[in-house]
Short mmCIF file of C-alpha atoms in Angstrom, two decimals:
data_model
loop_
_atom_site.label_atom_id
_atom_site.label_comp_id
_atom_site.label_asym_id
_atom_site.label_seq_id
_atom_site.Cartn_x
_atom_site.Cartn_y
_atom_site.Cartn_z
CA MET A 5 1.01 -20.95 6.67
CA SER A 6 -2.66 -20.30 5.80
CA LEU A 7 -4.06 -16.83 6.39
CA LYS A 8 -7.04 -16.20 8.62
CA LYS A 9 -10.03 -15.33 6.41
CA PRO A 10 -11.47 -11.86 7.11
CA LYS A 11 -15.04 -11.61 8.45
CA ASP A 12 -17.51 -8.76 8.64
CA LEU A 13 -19.46 -7.79 11.77
CA ASN A 14 -22.01 -10.53 11.01
CA GLY A 15 -19.35 -13.21 10.74
CA GLU A 16 -19.64 -13.44 6.94
CA SER A 17 -16.58 -13.71 4.71
CA VAL A 18 -15.56 -10.42 3.15
CA ARG A 19 -12.92 -9.16 0.72
CA ARG A 20 -10.41 -7.15 2.75
CA VAL A 21 -7.34 -5.82 0.98
CA LEU A 22 -4.41 -3.51 1.64
CA LEU A 23 -3.55 -0.86 -0.92
CA LYS A 24 0.06 0.29 -0.94
CA LEU A 25 0.54 3.68 -2.59
CA SER A 26 4.00 5.04 -3.24
CA GLY A 27 4.80 8.61 -2.34
CA GLU A 28 5.59 9.18 -6.02
CA ALA A 29 1.96 8.29 -6.82
CA PHE A 30 0.80 11.08 -4.48
CA GLY A 31 3.08 13.56 -6.19
CA GLY A 32 2.35 12.41 -9.73
CA GLY A 33 6.07 11.75 -10.09
CA SER A 34 7.07 15.11 -8.63
CA LEU A 35 7.68 16.64 -5.22
CA GLY A 36 4.69 17.55 -3.09
CA ILE A 37 1.07 16.53 -3.67
CA ASP A 38 -0.69 16.43 -7.03
CA VAL A 39 -4.27 17.37 -6.09
CA PRO A 40 -6.04 16.05 -9.25
CA VAL A 41 -4.22 12.71 -8.92
CA LEU A 42 -5.19 12.40 -5.27
CA ARG A 43 -8.82 13.29 -5.99
CA ASP A 44 -8.92 10.55 -8.65
CA ILE A 45 -7.44 7.98 -6.25
CA ALA A 46 -9.98 8.92 -3.57
CA SER A 47 -12.90 8.54 -5.98
CA GLU A 48 -11.58 5.15 -7.11
CA ILE A 49 -11.39 3.97 -3.50
CA LYS A 50 -14.96 5.12 -2.92
CA LYS A 51 -16.17 2.88 -5.78
CA ALA A 52 -14.73 -0.16 -4.02
CA ILE A 53 -16.12 0.81 -0.62
CA LYS A 54 -19.61 1.11 -2.14
CA LYS A 55 -19.29 -2.52 -3.32
CA GLY A 56 -18.56 -3.71 0.23
CA ILE A 57 -14.78 -4.08 -0.08
CA GLU A 58 -12.88 -3.44 3.15
CA VAL A 59 -9.81 -1.31 2.48
CA CYS A 60 -6.75 -0.23 4.43
CA ILE A 61 -3.88 1.75 2.95
CA VAL A 62 -0.16 2.12 3.54
CA VAL A 63 1.36 5.23 1.98
CA GLY A 64 4.95 6.08 1.18
CA GLY A 65 6.60 9.45 1.65
CA GLY A 66 8.97 9.60 -1.31
CA ASN A 67 7.28 12.72 -2.68
CA PHE A 68 8.66 14.53 0.38
CA PHE A 69 11.62 12.65 1.86
CA ARG A 70 13.50 9.39 1.23
CA GLY A 71 15.85 8.25 4.01
CA ILE A 72 18.44 6.71 1.68
CA GLU A 73 18.63 9.82 -0.49
CA LEU A 74 18.93 12.05 2.57
CA GLU A 75 21.75 9.85 3.83
CA GLN A 76 23.58 10.38 0.54
CA ALA A 77 23.19 14.12 1.13
CA GLY A 78 25.02 13.79 4.46
CA ILE A 79 22.06 13.44 6.85
CA ASP A 80 22.18 10.66 9.44
CA ARG A 81 20.25 7.66 8.06
CA SER A 82 18.11 7.21 11.16
CA ARG A 83 17.13 10.87 11.21
CA GLY A 84 16.44 10.77 7.50
CA ASP A 85 14.16 7.77 7.95
CA TYR A 86 12.21 9.59 10.66
CA MET A 87 11.82 12.54 8.32
CA GLY A 88 10.47 10.12 5.73
CA MET A 89 7.97 8.76 8.26
CA LEU A 90 6.67 12.27 8.85
CA GLY A 91 6.30 12.63 5.09
CA THR A 92 4.05 9.56 5.02
CA VAL A 93 1.82 11.15 7.67
CA MET A 94 1.40 14.26 5.54
CA ASN A 95 0.26 12.01 2.70
CA CYS A 96 -2.11 10.18 5.06
CA LEU A 97 -3.78 13.42 6.09
CA ALA A 98 -4.07 14.60 2.48
CA LEU A 99 -5.72 11.34 1.38
CA GLN A 100 -7.98 11.40 4.44
CA GLU A 101 -9.15 14.89 3.52
CA PHE A 102 -10.02 13.99 -0.07
CA LEU A 103 -11.82 10.81 1.02
CA GLU A 104 -13.82 12.62 3.69
CA GLN A 105 -14.78 15.32 1.17
CA ILE A 106 -16.58 12.70 -0.94
CA GLY A 107 -18.29 11.01 2.00
CA VAL A 108 -15.90 8.16 2.80
CA GLU A 109 -15.25 7.73 6.53
CA THR A 110 -11.57 7.31 7.34
CA ARG A 111 -9.21 6.83 10.24
CA VAL A 112 -5.48 7.51 10.23
CA GLN A 113 -3.34 5.29 12.47
CA THR A 114 0.35 5.95 13.03
CA SER A 115 3.23 4.07 14.62
CA ILE A 116 4.53 7.29 16.17
CA ALA A 117 2.20 8.91 18.70
CA MET A 118 0.44 11.93 17.18
CA GLY A 119 -2.66 12.17 19.33
CA GLN A 120 -4.00 15.42 17.87
CA ILE A 121 -4.15 14.12 14.28
CA ALA A 122 -4.19 10.31 14.34
CA GLU A 123 -4.94 7.21 16.37
CA PRO A 124 -2.13 4.92 17.51
CA TYR A 125 -1.70 1.81 15.39
CA ILE A 126 -3.86 -0.92 16.97
CA PRO A 127 -4.55 -3.89 14.64
CA LEU A 128 -7.85 -4.97 16.22
CA LYS A 129 -9.13 -1.40 16.17
CA ALA A 130 -8.14 -1.08 12.51
CA ILE A 131 -10.09 -4.26 11.72
CA ARG A 132 -13.16 -2.96 13.53
CA HIS A 133 -12.99 0.32 11.57
CA MET A 134 -12.92 -1.60 8.29
CA GLN A 135 -15.85 -3.72 9.41
CA LYS A 136 -17.74 -0.42 9.83
CA ASN A 137 -16.93 0.59 6.23
CA ARG A 138 -14.19 3.01 7.21
CA VAL A 139 -10.94 3.25 5.26
CA VAL A 140 -7.92 2.96 7.55
CA ILE A 141 -4.74 4.75 6.44
CA PHE A 142 -1.49 3.68 8.09
CA GLY A 143 1.32 6.21 8.43
CA ALA A 144 4.78 6.65 9.98
CA GLY A 145 6.03 3.27 8.79
CA THR A 146 6.92 0.90 11.61
CA GLY A 147 7.97 3.82 13.80
CA LEU A 148 11.57 2.62 13.46
CA PRO A 149 14.34 3.47 10.99
CA TYR A 150 15.75 1.06 8.38
CA PHE A 151 12.34 -0.43 7.48
CA SER A 152 10.75 0.33 4.13
CA THR A 153 7.05 1.02 3.63
CA ASP A 154 7.02 -2.16 1.50
CA THR A 155 7.77 -4.17 4.63
CA VAL A 156 5.15 -2.17 6.55
CA ALA A 157 2.54 -3.02 3.90
CA ILE A 158 3.08 -6.76 4.26
CA GLN A 159 3.20 -6.60 8.06
CA ARG A 160 0.02 -4.52 8.32
CA ALA A 161 -1.78 -6.83 5.87
CA LEU A 162 -0.88 -9.87 7.95
CA GLU A 163 -1.95 -8.28 11.24
CA THR A 164 -5.29 -7.10 9.86
CA ASN A 165 -6.08 -10.34 7.98
CA CYS A 166 -6.02 -8.87 4.48
CA LEU A 167 -6.35 -11.28 1.58
CA LYS A 168 -4.05 -9.38 -0.73
CA VAL A 169 -1.59 -6.50 -0.99
CA LEU A 170 -2.08 -4.22 -4.00
CA MET A 171 1.06 -2.25 -4.90
CA GLY A 172 0.18 0.95 -6.78
CA LYS A 173 3.12 2.32 -8.77
CA ASN A 174 3.63 5.61 -10.55
CA GLY A 175 5.03 5.55 -14.09
CA ILE A 176 5.02 1.77 -14.55
CA ASP A 177 2.10 -0.62 -14.98
CA ALA A 178 3.53 -4.03 -13.99
CA VAL A 179 6.71 -5.98 -13.22
CA TYR A 180 9.15 -6.25 -16.14
CA SER A 181 12.34 -8.24 -16.73
CA SER A 182 14.21 -4.92 -16.95
CA ASP A 183 13.41 -1.22 -17.11
CA PRO A 184 10.93 -0.88 -20.01
CA LYS A 185 11.86 2.79 -20.41
CA LYS A 186 15.45 1.79 -21.21
CA ASN A 187 14.87 -1.60 -22.85
CA LEU A 188 12.06 -1.84 -25.40
CA ASP A 189 12.42 -5.64 -25.37
CA ALA A 190 11.77 -5.91 -21.62
CA LYS A 191 9.34 -8.74 -20.85
CA LYS A 192 6.14 -7.87 -19.01
CA TYR A 193 5.05 -10.48 -16.46
CA SER A 194 1.37 -11.21 -15.86
CA THR A 195 2.20 -13.69 -13.07
CA LEU A 196 5.32 -14.47 -11.04
CA THR A 197 6.33 -16.58 -8.08
CA PHE A 198 8.04 -14.93 -5.15
CA THR A 199 11.16 -17.03 -5.73
CA GLU A 200 11.39 -15.88 -9.37
CA ALA A 201 11.09 -12.26 -8.31
CA LEU A 202 13.80 -12.69 -5.67
CA VAL A 203 16.24 -14.70 -7.79
CA LYS A 204 15.89 -12.43 -10.82
CA ASP A 205 16.05 -9.31 -8.61
CA LEU A 206 13.16 -7.71 -10.48
CA GLY A 207 12.71 -4.81 -8.08
CA VAL A 208 9.13 -5.64 -7.13
CA MET A 209 9.80 -4.47 -3.58
CA ASP A 210 12.66 -4.82 -1.15
CA ALA A 211 13.82 -8.39 -0.54
CA ALA A 212 12.83 -8.42 3.14
CA ALA A 213 9.22 -7.51 2.29
CA LEU A 214 9.06 -10.01 -0.57
CA SER A 215 10.38 -12.79 1.65
CA LEU A 216 7.85 -11.92 4.37
CA ALA A 217 5.03 -12.15 1.82
CA ARG A 218 6.31 -15.48 0.49
CA ASP A 219 6.80 -17.02 3.92
CA ASN A 220 3.25 -16.09 4.94
CA ASN A 221 1.54 -16.98 1.67
CA ILE A 222 0.08 -13.55 0.98
CA GLN A 223 -0.71 -12.55 -2.60
CA LEU A 224 0.66 -9.39 -4.21
CA GLN A 225 -0.51 -7.47 -7.25
CA VAL A 226 1.66 -4.75 -8.77
CA PHE A 227 -0.15 -2.26 -11.00
CA GLY A 228 0.09 1.28 -12.34
CA VAL A 229 -2.07 3.97 -10.76
CA ASP A 230 -1.92 5.99 -13.99
CA GLU A 231 -4.26 3.65 -15.88
CA PRO A 232 -7.92 4.80 -15.77
CA ASN A 233 -10.00 2.98 -13.14
CA ALA A 234 -7.03 0.78 -12.21
CA VAL A 235 -7.33 1.43 -8.48
CA SER A 236 -11.01 0.51 -8.24
CA ARG A 237 -10.54 -2.52 -10.51
CA VAL A 238 -7.77 -4.09 -8.45
CA LEU A 239 -9.57 -3.31 -5.18
CA ILE A 240 -12.66 -5.12 -6.45
CA GLY A 241 -10.61 -8.11 -7.62
CA ASP A 242 -9.53 -7.69 -11.25
CA ASP A 243 -6.36 -9.82 -11.66
CA SER A 244 -5.90 -8.86 -15.32
CA ILE A 245 -4.12 -5.62 -14.44
CA GLY A 246 -0.38 -5.55 -13.79
CA THR A 247 1.45 -8.53 -12.28
CA VAL A 248 0.16 -11.01 -9.70
CA LEU A 249 2.70 -12.70 -7.43
CA ARG A 250 1.84 -15.91 -5.59
CA GLU A 251 3.50 -18.65 -3.62
CA GLU A 252 4.99 -21.40 -5.78
#
C-alpha cells in the first residue's frame, strides 16, 4: 500500500511527520513533569516549524499512570487504561502551554470529549491545522482500553497522511539487540526491517503497532530525546540518529 503524499494549502508537497513522545520523556524518567525537559522539547519543535515542517504529536502518559501497572496493583485493567488516557491529556496540555509560550500555535485533539480544554479528534481538521503551521497534539489514546499509544501513533499518522513516525525515547538512543544497560555487547541497529524487529522481539513498540506500520508501509525512526538537538534533527529529516525501520 502506498501512502498519500501530504500537501500544503497551495497543493505543494510538504514534509509532515508524527512525533511520538513517551510519558517517561515528559517526566525525565520520573513521575510528573520535568519542566526544563519539556521546555527543551518545545523549543526543538519550534525549530522544525520555522523550517516549514508540519508536525503532529502523540504523547504517552506513563509519567502519571500505566494501565498494565495499575492492573498489577489490583485496579481493573479497563479503568486503569482510562486513567492512563487522562494522564496523556495532562501531558498534552503541558506541552501546549510551553509551545504557546514561545509563539507556536497549537491545538489539542482528544478521543474522549473534553470540550472545555480540547477539540474532538477529527483527522481532516487536524490536517488543516497543520497546513496552517499549527502543531496538533493528540491525547486520550484511541478513547478505548487495551490499545497502546504506540498503536495510536501509527493510526493517527496514517489518517493524517504523515510520511514518518518518530519515536522519542527516554534513556535510550536507538534499538539494540538487547538491553544495553545490562549487556555491554548489545548491538545497536542503524536500520531494521519490520519483520526483523518482530521476529527478534526487539521491543521497538508493541507488536500490533509494528504490524500496522509494516502493513501500511510507513517508516519509523526510534531515537533518544536526551541527545542535544535530536528532536529538531529528526523532525527536519536527519536519518543518522537512532534506528530507522522500513518495509523489507
